[in-house]
Amino acid sequence: MIKQAVIMAGGLGSRFGNRTQAMPKGFIEIDGLAMVERSVQKLIAAGIEEIIIGTGHCSEFYDELAKKYPIIKTVRNDNYENTSSMGTLEVCAPLVKESALLLESDLLYDSIGLFVLQNEERDNVILASGKTNSEDEVYLESDEDGVICNVTKDKASVKNLAGELVGISKVTKSFLNKMVAYYDKTRAENAKIDYETVFCRIAQDKEGGEPIFIRKIEYYAWTEIDDEAMLERAKTLIYPRIKENESLRSVRREVLLNPGPSTTTDSVKYAQVVADICPRELEFGKLMEEVATGLTEVCADPKDYISVMFGCSGTGADEAMVSSCVPPDGKLLVVDNGSYGARLAKIASVYGIDMDVFKSSTYEPIDLEELEKQMQSKKYTTFAIVYHETTTGLLNPLEKICPMAKKYGMTTICDIVSAYGGMPIDLGKLGIDFATSTSNKHIGGMAGVGFVVCKRDELLKQKDWPMRNYYLNLYDQYKYFLETKQTRFTPPVQTFYALRQAIIETKVETVEKRFERFTECWEILVKGLKDIGLKMLVKEEFQSHFITAILIPETPKYNFNELHDYARSFGFTIYPGKLGNIDTFRIANMGDIKPEEMTHFICVLRDYMHSIGVC
Ligand SMILES: *Cc1c(COP(=O)(O)O)cnc(C)c1O
């Protein structure tokens, strides 16, 4: 799996004249988006987690872009005026860790090319296409082994045409090192050499070289953009083709307004399409390790916390935590102010754990004084609470509650399943020792991985505790993974690839921005509900912005199933919710939901409510 990409963007773009005097070529827009930004988005969607951009001319444009996409690193080729793409590649090379994709900055291309390179079994590969008629072709010639032996604009000199150079390649770190070494050695006569010529030199170096192959996609939709004529051709001919190709691969959109699993991006869906692999291979172990660190980073400092993962849903993680984290002779206090708090208590009772339940209203804030009295009343070892009660959308004030639990010497175990990844959380600051979540809520992955983010010191205390269960034992799972980079039992392999992609996308958006997006959707929802005349169960100021429980209208004409089916026919899935004798339906802001989709949903809801005489 390729994790890094290098974009060579130092050039002057002088063939454009005025247009690129005060702007790099990559920032020329097509359909409202700079070429290089579109390329960045495609690389992210293809699972690239770090993009190194080698800059030069007007480098500040790229530094700005890096602020918008935190996974971009820029490096300046200070000598860009006297060098060429190889000079820019040279300054990027030290940041490349393993294999990487190399791209030119002025490309418009179908993202399928990235998929093809990600799937290539050969290590060093140059992407090529059939005849483009672009009038600026760079021809590639290969030898009898399929290795590149000539790069030229002079077609007549080519005997064995292998295709036209696209400007996207895949190289190993060692190949890149050889390129840099060659450039270094021949700098005096080769200052302005192109990277593709150096490909050829390394590939044909009989002593110490390394082969690089050509992978041709005959009818590949792509173009380089070097001047006004090419830009025009790109806009009218190539871009529409790319757009159509990509839209053919887009998955029918269903917006899940139910409280998990949540709507996923197409790139997360496609991330599951990978070569088969035995999960006991080290390569997969490393992937799981990186995923675990990524999961931890969303809510805690990996120096102090570690994520322990299981193949299960969120409740599985809850069960692992509750059954593992109460000491053998311990006593548990559980807050129950909704079905998920009740579920924690139920799990504890099934394991015969000594426990008291603190019951509180499902739609009004917890009485903190009462809770503290309860904490004081007995010697509890462990305190359990749900952060965000998904039943109602009530957010419990953990910043006030957790310090109380600490004061009475308790270990705090917390179900943060439906808050995790949706809002900034710092377990260390809150004083939470163990916290559960799942791959398929705010983080935006597929269902199937449940995990517990554990404070390392606290987890290590469980070393000699007798196991209450087998599959879900936290310490055993942790220890086995630490020693083998394997889970004890078969993990959901493809779900892990999707989760990796979901973590990348979370990092790119940032949790702060995600919370802002959910809040924007929630505001649209709340305003819409008020306009329609529907009431909410929980007061606005206590709501999480993730779930809104809506009281059903009083008319007997209301029928949840009818509303559900009507909404579903427009691609929206909603969820019922009964709380004691209060009847509600629920709308979630989770995953890949966009404000304009919420606006559309409000129209659908208004139409239904109008049809039954509510508005
Ligand atoms: C979704 C959710 C869970 C887990 O539910 P599963 O169906 O087991 O994934 C647990 N706790 C809360 C608060 C949740 O919202």
XYZ file of C-alpha atoms and ligand atoms in Angstrom:
630
model
C 0.000 0.000 0.000
C 1.406 3.363 -1.056
C 1.035 6.031 1.619
C 2.953 8.989 0.255
C 2.805 11.057 -2.911
C 5.191 13.665 -4.225
C 3.932 16.451 -6.464
C 6.634 18.230 -8.398
C 5.432 21.805 -8.620
C 8.497 24.005 -8.814
C 8.201 25.037 -12.453
C 7.618 28.497 -13.907
C 4.863 27.486 -16.305
C 6.297 30.003 -18.729
C 4.374 28.703 -21.749
C 1.281 30.247 -20.226
C 2.748 33.756 -20.334
C 0.910 36.273 -18.194
C -1.466 33.888 -16.529
C 1.266 32.136 -14.563
C 3.490 35.108 -13.859
C 2.096 35.566 -10.358
C 0.642 32.084 -9.884
C 1.897 28.507 -10.236
C 0.488 26.524 -13.133
C -1.177 24.023 -10.795
C -3.530 26.725 -9.575
C -5.205 27.231 -12.908
C -8.828 26.298 -12.319
C -11.014 23.896 -14.180
C -14.678 23.733 -13.211
C -13.997 25.969 -10.220
C -11.185 23.951 -8.683
C -7.413 24.367 -9.037
C -5.858 21.457 -10.924
C -3.486 20.656 -8.095
C -6.218 20.766 -5.459
C -8.298 18.324 -7.482
C -5.247 16.103 -7.680
C -4.759 16.358 -3.905
C -8.375 15.311 -3.344
C -7.957 12.314 -5.625
C -4.775 11.253 -3.867
C -6.505 11.418 -0.487
C -9.413 9.375 -1.827
C -6.887 6.819 -3.097
C -5.540 6.249 0.420
C -2.520 8.577 0.325
C -1.883 9.846 3.834
C 0.910 12.333 3.168
C 1.455 14.566 0.150
C 4.830 16.225 -0.302
C 4.757 19.157 -2.677
C 8.035 20.371 -4.086
C 7.549 24.073 -4.730
C 9.508 26.903 -6.323
C 7.782 29.558 -8.420
C 5.154 31.325 -6.230
C 5.616 28.738 -3.489
C 3.312 30.666 -1.123
C 0.285 29.357 -3.038
C 1.204 25.841 -2.024
C 1.917 26.858 1.561
C -1.639 28.220 1.698
C -2.996 24.967 0.266
C -1.113 23.066 2.972
C -3.051 25.008 5.600
C -6.297 23.777 4.108
C -5.079 20.173 3.824
C -3.059 19.294 6.930
C -1.622 16.205 5.242
C 0.362 18.333 2.769
C 4.016 19.130 3.437
C 5.721 21.660 1.220
C 9.453 21.798 0.455
C 10.912 24.600 -1.606
C 13.392 24.080 -4.412
C 15.192 27.398 -3.981
C 17.062 26.859 -7.197
C 13.914 26.238 -9.272
C 14.853 28.756 -11.950
C 18.060 26.925 -12.815
C 16.828 23.364 -12.396
C 13.880 21.297 -13.580
C 11.570 18.592 -12.227
C 14.549 16.519 -11.045
C 15.795 19.458 -8.975
C 12.402 19.669 -7.300
C 12.222 15.918 -6.784
C 15.653 16.031 -5.155
C 14.479 18.365 -2.370
C 11.409 16.176 -1.723
C 13.276 12.861 -1.646
C 14.473 13.021 1.988
C 10.834 13.097 3.148
C 9.897 9.939 1.284
C 9.857 6.917 3.600
C 8.851 3.930 1.485
C 7.358 3.611 -1.996
C 5.653 6.763 -3.219
C 3.645 8.079 -6.128
C 5.299 10.841 -8.157
C 3.083 13.310 -9.961
C 3.442 16.406 -12.036
C 1.434 19.398 -10.799
C -0.302 20.373 -14.020
C -2.229 17.171 -14.611
C -5.880 16.498 -15.070
C -6.516 12.758 -14.786
C -9.040 10.034 -14.123
C -8.505 8.708 -10.593
C -8.565 5.139 -11.915
C -4.870 5.625 -12.728
C -4.094 5.841 -9.005
C -6.028 2.623 -8.368
C -4.070 0.887 -11.123
C -0.729 1.922 -9.614
C -1.851 1.013 -6.071
C -2.662 -2.470 -7.416
C 0.468 -2.980 -9.537
C 2.525 -5.892 -8.277
C 5.720 -4.431 -9.770
C 7.537 -1.939 -7.539
C 8.547 0.729 -10.035
C 5.961 1.627 -12.648
C 5.355 4.544 -15.021
C 1.770 5.158 -16.079
C 1.329 5.548 -19.827
C -1.593 6.005 -22.170
C -2.392 5.316 -25.787
C -2.443 8.033 -28.404
C -3.644 11.383 -27.026
C -3.129 13.726 -30.011
C -2.337 16.416 -27.467
C 0.452 17.805 -29.675
C 2.789 17.793 -26.711
C 3.349 14.065 -26.404
C 6.266 12.538 -24.559
C 6.844 9.045 -25.962
C 8.065 6.116 -23.931
C 10.043 3.284 -25.412
C 10.571 -0.026 -23.659
C 13.116 -2.795 -24.136
C 12.306 -6.502 -24.514
C 11.755 -6.804 -20.746
C 9.200 -3.996 -20.696
C 11.675 -1.706 -18.980
C 11.890 1.906 -20.101
C 14.807 2.630 -22.419
C 13.958 5.926 -24.070
C 11.925 9.062 -23.273
C 11.513 11.493 -26.113
C 9.321 14.010 -27.891
C 10.684 12.770 -31.200
C 8.362 9.986 -32.264
C 10.482 9.055 -35.265
C 13.311 7.981 -32.984
C 11.146 5.464 -31.157
C 11.313 1.868 -32.340
C 9.269 0.064 -29.724
C 6.563 2.513 -28.607
C 5.228 1.642 -25.163
C 2.869 4.577 -24.748
C 2.762 8.267 -23.902
C 4.035 9.539 -20.571
C 1.170 10.590 -18.279
C 3.179 12.080 -15.415
C 2.111 9.705 -12.646
C 4.516 6.996 -11.490
C 5.265 4.740 -8.581
C 8.808 4.312 -7.282
C 10.488 2.662 -4.324
C 12.624 4.571 -1.889
C 15.729 2.838 -3.222
C 14.890 3.800 -6.820
C 14.378 7.388 -5.718
C 17.708 7.362 -3.866
C 19.419 6.199 -7.050
C 17.797 9.025 -8.992
C 19.027 11.565 -6.488
C 22.532 10.064 -6.438
C 22.678 10.151 -10.242
C 21.556 13.772 -10.276
C 24.077 14.687 -7.656
C 26.919 13.087 -9.595
C 26.044 14.637 -12.948
C 24.741 17.970 -11.726
C 27.338 20.039 -13.617
C 26.149 18.957 -17.060
C 22.584 17.896 -16.079
C 21.176 20.707 -13.924
C 17.992 20.981 -15.993
C 17.387 17.281 -16.564
C 13.784 16.006 -16.305
C 12.869 13.328 -13.797
C 11.599 11.029 -16.573
C 14.989 11.068 -18.272
C 16.553 10.055 -14.973
C 14.041 7.160 -14.761
C 15.522 5.935 -17.985
C 19.146 6.328 -16.856
C 18.544 4.334 -13.648
C 16.560 1.652 -15.463
C 19.272 1.167 -18.056
C 22.219 1.313 -15.644
C 23.592 -2.185 -15.841
C 25.595 -1.804 -12.637
C 23.519 -0.848 -9.641
C 20.422 0.282 -11.548
C 16.877 -0.867 -10.979
C 14.137 -1.560 -13.517
C 11.107 0.668 -13.925
C 8.275 -0.687 -16.028
C 5.618 0.926 -18.169
C 1.950 0.293 -17.470
C -0.207 1.439 -20.324
C -3.912 2.206 -20.078
C -4.881 2.481 -23.738
C -7.921 4.760 -23.421
C -6.902 6.687 -20.335
C -8.547 10.083 -19.863
C -5.887 12.565 -18.867
C -4.026 15.631 -19.996
C -1.158 17.808 -19.025
C -1.839 21.520 -19.294
C 1.038 23.607 -20.536
C -0.526 26.430 -22.487
C -3.798 28.117 -23.405
C -4.618 25.711 -26.223
C -4.151 22.711 -23.942
C -6.277 24.360 -21.286
C -9.089 24.853 -23.753
C -8.778 21.252 -24.931
C -8.791 20.097 -21.292
C -11.969 21.994 -20.510
C -13.954 20.985 -23.559
C -12.696 17.499 -24.276
C -10.833 15.807 -21.439
C -12.546 17.083 -18.306
C -16.038 16.007 -19.411
C -14.686 12.532 -20.185
C -13.031 12.232 -16.775
C -16.164 13.453 -15.063
C -18.310 10.909 -16.841
C -15.910 8.040 -16.119
C -15.810 8.920 -12.448
C -19.545 9.375 -12.157
C -19.998 5.881 -13.588
C -18.039 4.573 -10.627
C -19.898 6.595 -7.982
C -22.125 4.615 -5.652
C -25.838 5.425 -5.294
C -26.198 7.899 -2.471
C -28.219 6.925 0.590
C -28.139 9.424 3.447
C -28.428 7.562 6.731
C -30.094 9.781 9.309
C -30.303 6.821 11.695
C -27.913 6.808 14.676
C -25.313 4.547 13.089
C -24.081 3.031 10.957
C -23.524 6.343 9.255
C -23.238 7.519 5.673
C -19.798 6.770 4.249
C -17.848 8.400 1.454
C -17.319 6.498 -1.776
C -13.587 6.485 -1.076
C -14.210 4.630 2.210
C -16.444 2.156 0.375
C -13.826 1.600 -2.321
C -10.998 1.260 0.205
C -12.381 -2.207 0.926
C -11.557 -3.344 -2.582
C -8.036 -4.618 -2.018
C -6.018 -7.732 -2.738
C -6.821 -10.640 -0.434
C -4.427 -10.942 2.465
C -4.048 -13.279 5.414
C -4.457 -11.101 8.487
C -1.508 -12.833 10.115
C 0.872 -11.271 7.559
C 3.123 -8.615 9.057
C 1.927 -6.169 6.399
C -1.596 -6.385 7.776
C -0.311 -6.284 11.360
C 1.352 -2.968 10.585
C -1.870 -1.682 9.070
C -3.785 -2.613 12.227
C -1.107 -0.993 14.353
C -1.374 2.242 12.389
C -5.145 2.129 12.573
C -4.963 1.659 16.352
C -2.673 4.672 16.701
C -4.921 6.705 14.409
C -7.960 5.774 16.491
C -6.181 6.794 19.677
C -5.061 10.128 18.238
C -8.658 11.128 17.611
C -9.316 11.399 21.350
C -6.116 10.934 23.369
C -2.341 11.159 23.454
C -0.863 7.866 22.167
C 1.972 8.260 24.696
C -0.478 7.451 27.497
C -3.324 5.683 25.724
C -3.598 2.668 23.455
C -6.522 1.357 21.403
C -7.431 -2.302 21.748
C -9.552 -3.481 18.822
C -11.987 -6.351 18.351
C -14.066 -7.623 15.474
C -17.448 -6.577 16.871
C -19.975 -3.761 17.013
C -19.913 -0.925 19.551
C -21.749 -3.027 22.113
C -18.975 -5.622 21.842
C -16.490 -2.913 22.848
C -18.783 -1.940 25.734
C -18.923 -5.569 26.824
C -15.128 -5.932 26.594
C -14.702 -2.802 28.723
C -17.313 -3.559 31.379
C -16.361 -7.222 31.730
C -12.613 -6.463 31.848
C -12.246 -3.216 33.789
C -13.917 -3.924 37.128
C -11.423 -5.591 39.499
C -12.321 -9.087 40.794
C -13.628 -7.783 44.113
C -14.616 -4.381 42.754
C -17.868 -2.492 42.841
C -19.301 -0.589 39.916
C -21.454 2.537 39.798
C -23.319 3.001 36.502
C -25.225 6.082 35.389
C -28.386 5.155 33.504
C -30.086 8.042 31.723
C -31.006 6.322 28.498
C -30.914 2.938 26.789
C -27.136 2.913 26.398
C -26.522 3.544 30.098
C -29.065 0.805 30.793
C -27.111 -1.434 28.430
C -23.866 -0.936 30.392
C -25.725 -1.921 33.566
C -27.251 -4.937 31.838
C -23.837 -6.150 30.689
C -22.455 -5.814 34.237
C -25.406 -7.748 35.635
C -24.931 -10.571 33.125
C -21.342 -10.959 34.380
C -22.527 -10.896 37.977
C -20.539 -7.739 38.740
C -21.379 -6.077 42.048
C -23.091 -2.854 40.977
C -25.324 0.083 41.802
C -27.249 2.002 39.163
C -27.734 5.759 39.380
C -30.917 6.494 37.450
C -31.551 9.901 35.956
C -33.992 11.525 33.532
C -33.522 10.648 29.871
C -34.063 14.202 28.699
C -32.961 16.461 31.541
C -29.401 16.990 32.812
C -28.081 14.788 35.603
C -28.385 16.220 39.124
C -24.681 16.424 39.924
C -25.162 16.854 43.669
C -27.240 13.698 43.861
C -24.673 11.846 41.789
C -21.866 12.972 44.077
C -23.824 11.813 47.129
C -24.136 8.392 45.499
C -20.405 8.307 44.740
C -19.659 9.149 48.362
C -22.095 6.652 49.836
C -20.060 3.484 49.197
C -16.592 2.397 48.235
C -16.907 2.059 44.446
C -13.857 1.004 42.421
C -15.259 1.778 39.001
C -17.552 4.393 37.494
C -19.366 3.895 34.172
C -21.221 6.465 32.104
C -22.264 7.182 28.513
C -20.936 10.442 27.077
C -23.587 11.021 24.471
C -26.908 9.272 25.077
C -27.831 8.383 21.538
C -31.358 7.561 22.655
C -32.222 11.210 23.146
C -29.254 13.294 22.042
C -28.434 14.301 25.618
C -24.754 15.072 26.146
C -23.628 14.298 29.687
C -21.209 16.926 31.120
C -18.215 14.665 31.587
C -15.937 17.625 32.249
C -17.816 18.023 35.539
C -18.615 14.381 36.280
C -15.248 12.684 35.639
C -13.287 14.837 38.121
C -15.855 13.807 40.760
C -15.218 10.152 40.025
C -11.464 10.783 40.287
C -11.985 12.537 43.612
C -13.469 9.340 45.021
C -10.653 7.233 43.615
C -12.645 5.455 40.934
C -11.485 4.190 37.550
C -13.687 5.825 34.911
C -14.980 3.719 32.036
C -16.992 5.528 29.455
C -19.083 4.716 26.400
C -18.121 7.554 24.052
C -19.371 5.606 21.022
C -21.548 8.297 19.474
C -19.420 11.307 20.504
C -16.049 9.947 19.355
C -14.794 11.621 16.176
C -17.748 13.987 16.105
C -16.476 16.514 18.614
C -13.088 17.300 20.127
C -12.449 14.915 23.049
C -9.340 14.648 25.211
C -9.548 11.571 27.432
C -6.489 12.611 29.424
C -7.920 16.014 30.232
C -11.321 14.589 31.095
C -9.745 11.923 33.286
C -11.293 8.976 31.456
C -9.369 5.716 31.812
C -11.199 3.551 29.291
C -13.473 4.635 26.451
C -15.327 2.662 23.784
C -16.318 3.421 20.234
C -16.897 1.792 16.870
C -15.723 2.047 13.280
C -19.089 3.033 11.881
C -20.260 6.191 13.613
C -18.616 9.637 13.409
C -15.284 8.248 12.288
C -17.068 7.225 9.091
C -15.869 3.675 8.478
C -17.747 0.421 7.909
C -19.359 -1.519 10.737
C -17.250 -4.295 12.275
C -14.453 -2.906 14.456
C -15.234 -2.118 18.091
C -12.420 -0.647 20.169
C -11.528 0.480 23.648
C -9.111 3.387 24.054
C -7.263 2.459 27.247
C -4.992 4.392 29.552
C -1.918 2.200 29.436
C -1.157 2.254 33.194
C -4.707 1.265 34.019
C -4.770 -1.513 31.434
C -1.548 -3.001 32.783
C -3.186 -3.330 36.204
C -5.457 -6.007 34.707
C -2.507 -8.322 34.013
C -3.288 -10.889 36.698
C -7.040 -10.432 37.025
C -9.081 -13.559 36.325
C -10.853 -13.342 32.944
C -14.613 -12.927 33.046
C -14.885 -13.863 29.397
C -12.652 -15.040 26.591
C -13.177 -13.399 23.215
C -13.668 -9.918 24.648
C -10.896 -9.871 27.228
C -9.109 -6.532 26.991
C -5.736 -7.414 28.467
C -5.386 -10.654 26.515
C -6.216 -8.931 23.253
C -3.741 -6.150 24.051
C -0.927 -8.489 25.070
C -1.317 -10.802 22.074
C -1.292 -7.884 19.666
C 1.717 -6.306 21.336
C 3.685 -9.533 20.957
C 2.530 -10.654 17.511
C 0.949 -7.680 15.688
C -2.026 -9.999 15.267
C -5.447 -10.161 16.793
C -6.156 -13.422 18.582
C -8.987 -14.244 16.185
C -9.830 -13.344 12.599
C -10.331 -9.589 12.300
C -12.697 -8.038 9.721
C -9.924 -7.545 7.171
C -11.582 -5.281 4.613
C -13.261 -3.239 7.334
C -9.781 -2.332 8.551
C -8.822 -0.966 5.139
C -11.981 1.118 5.133
C -11.261 2.295 8.665
C -7.769 3.364 7.627
C -9.320 5.488 4.883
C -11.914 6.891 7.298
C -9.127 7.963 9.675
C -7.270 9.706 6.843
C -10.443 11.565 5.900
C -11.068 12.509 9.533
C -7.551 13.929 9.769
C -8.017 15.874 6.561
C -11.312 17.380 7.668
C -10.255 17.606 11.355
C -12.614 16.752 14.208
C -13.152 20.470 14.940
C -14.387 21.119 11.398
C -16.490 17.983 11.508
C -18.225 19.227 14.634
C -18.851 22.523 12.830
C -20.371 20.661 9.884
C -22.646 18.614 12.153
C -23.618 21.769 13.990
C -24.486 23.454 10.709
C -26.666 20.470 9.755
C -28.252 20.497 13.200
C -29.069 24.206 12.944
C -30.757 23.638 9.603
C -32.713 20.777 11.169
C -33.795 22.705 14.270
C -34.895 25.704 12.236
C -36.784 23.435 9.854
C -38.544 21.634 12.702
C -39.619 24.954 14.192
C -40.943 26.144 10.833
C -42.932 22.952 10.433
C -44.147 23.185 14.022
C -42.572 20.017 15.442
C -41.191 19.870 18.981
C -37.985 18.317 20.272
C -37.636 16.105 23.316
C -34.468 17.634 24.749
C -33.974 21.377 25.193
C -31.647 22.821 22.575
C -28.973 23.845 25.092
C -28.528 20.253 26.303
C -28.403 18.739 22.830
C -25.277 17.227 21.365
C -25.954 18.337 17.735
C -25.567 14.676 16.753
C -29.012 13.309 17.460
C -32.305 15.086 17.625
C -35.284 13.268 19.100
C -38.470 14.753 17.677
C -41.844 14.333 19.332
C -44.348 12.880 16.913
C -47.169 15.213 15.890
C -50.433 14.759 17.727
C -52.595 13.956 14.732
C -53.737 10.301 14.400
C -52.839 10.535 10.719
C -49.144 10.329 11.636
C -47.602 6.970 10.864
C -43.875 6.376 11.310
C -43.667 3.716 8.634
C -45.286 5.976 6.081
C -42.893 8.798 6.939
C -39.980 6.383 6.831
C -40.937 5.023 3.410
C -41.608 8.468 2.016
C -38.211 9.752 3.215
C -36.483 6.596 1.995
C -37.885 7.148 -1.494
C -35.778 10.350 -1.533
C -32.696 8.548 -0.198
C -33.062 9.451 3.497
C -33.280 6.800 6.215
C -34.816 7.827 9.530
C -35.225 5.944 12.798
C -38.021 5.531 15.325
C -37.485 6.002 19.048
C -39.772 5.226 21.926
C -38.818 6.425 25.378
C -41.095 4.921 27.963
C -44.421 6.237 26.798
C -42.974 9.156 24.806
C -43.101 8.527 21.082
C -40.378 10.148 18.963
C -38.491 9.728 15.751
C -34.814 10.519 15.561
C -32.551 12.327 13.145
C -28.803 11.814 13.362
C -25.992 14.033 12.121
C -23.246 11.520 11.661
C -20.730 10.507 9.046
C -20.608 12.028 5.596
C -23.723 14.183 5.770
C -23.724 17.591 4.068
C -25.713 20.707 5.011
C -27.450 20.811 1.618
C -28.670 17.267 2.210
C -30.195 18.284 5.519
C -31.910 21.172 3.736
C -33.317 18.707 1.226
C -34.472 16.404 4.015
C -36.352 19.272 5.662
C -38.285 19.761 2.393
C -39.174 16.070 2.348
C -40.247 16.175 5.999
C -42.310 19.311 5.423
C -44.065 17.679 2.461
C -45.031 14.679 4.568
C -46.162 16.779 7.528
C -48.157 18.958 5.150
C -49.845 15.886 3.710
C -51.157 14.931 7.157
C -52.229 18.467 8.010
C -49.464 19.370 10.468
C -48.369 22.425 8.505
C -24.353 2.999 18.675
C -24.046 2.968 20.083
C -23.510 1.823 20.695
C -23.194 0.563 19.956
O -24.205 0.029 19.207
P -23.895 -1.206 18.244
O -25.176 -1.406 17.543
O -23.502 -2.339 19.079
O -22.774 -0.768 17.352
C -23.168 1.894 22.025
N -23.359 3.020 22.724
C -23.873 4.137 22.189
C -24.048 5.355 23.027
C -24.231 4.144 20.840
O -24.737 5.252 20.286
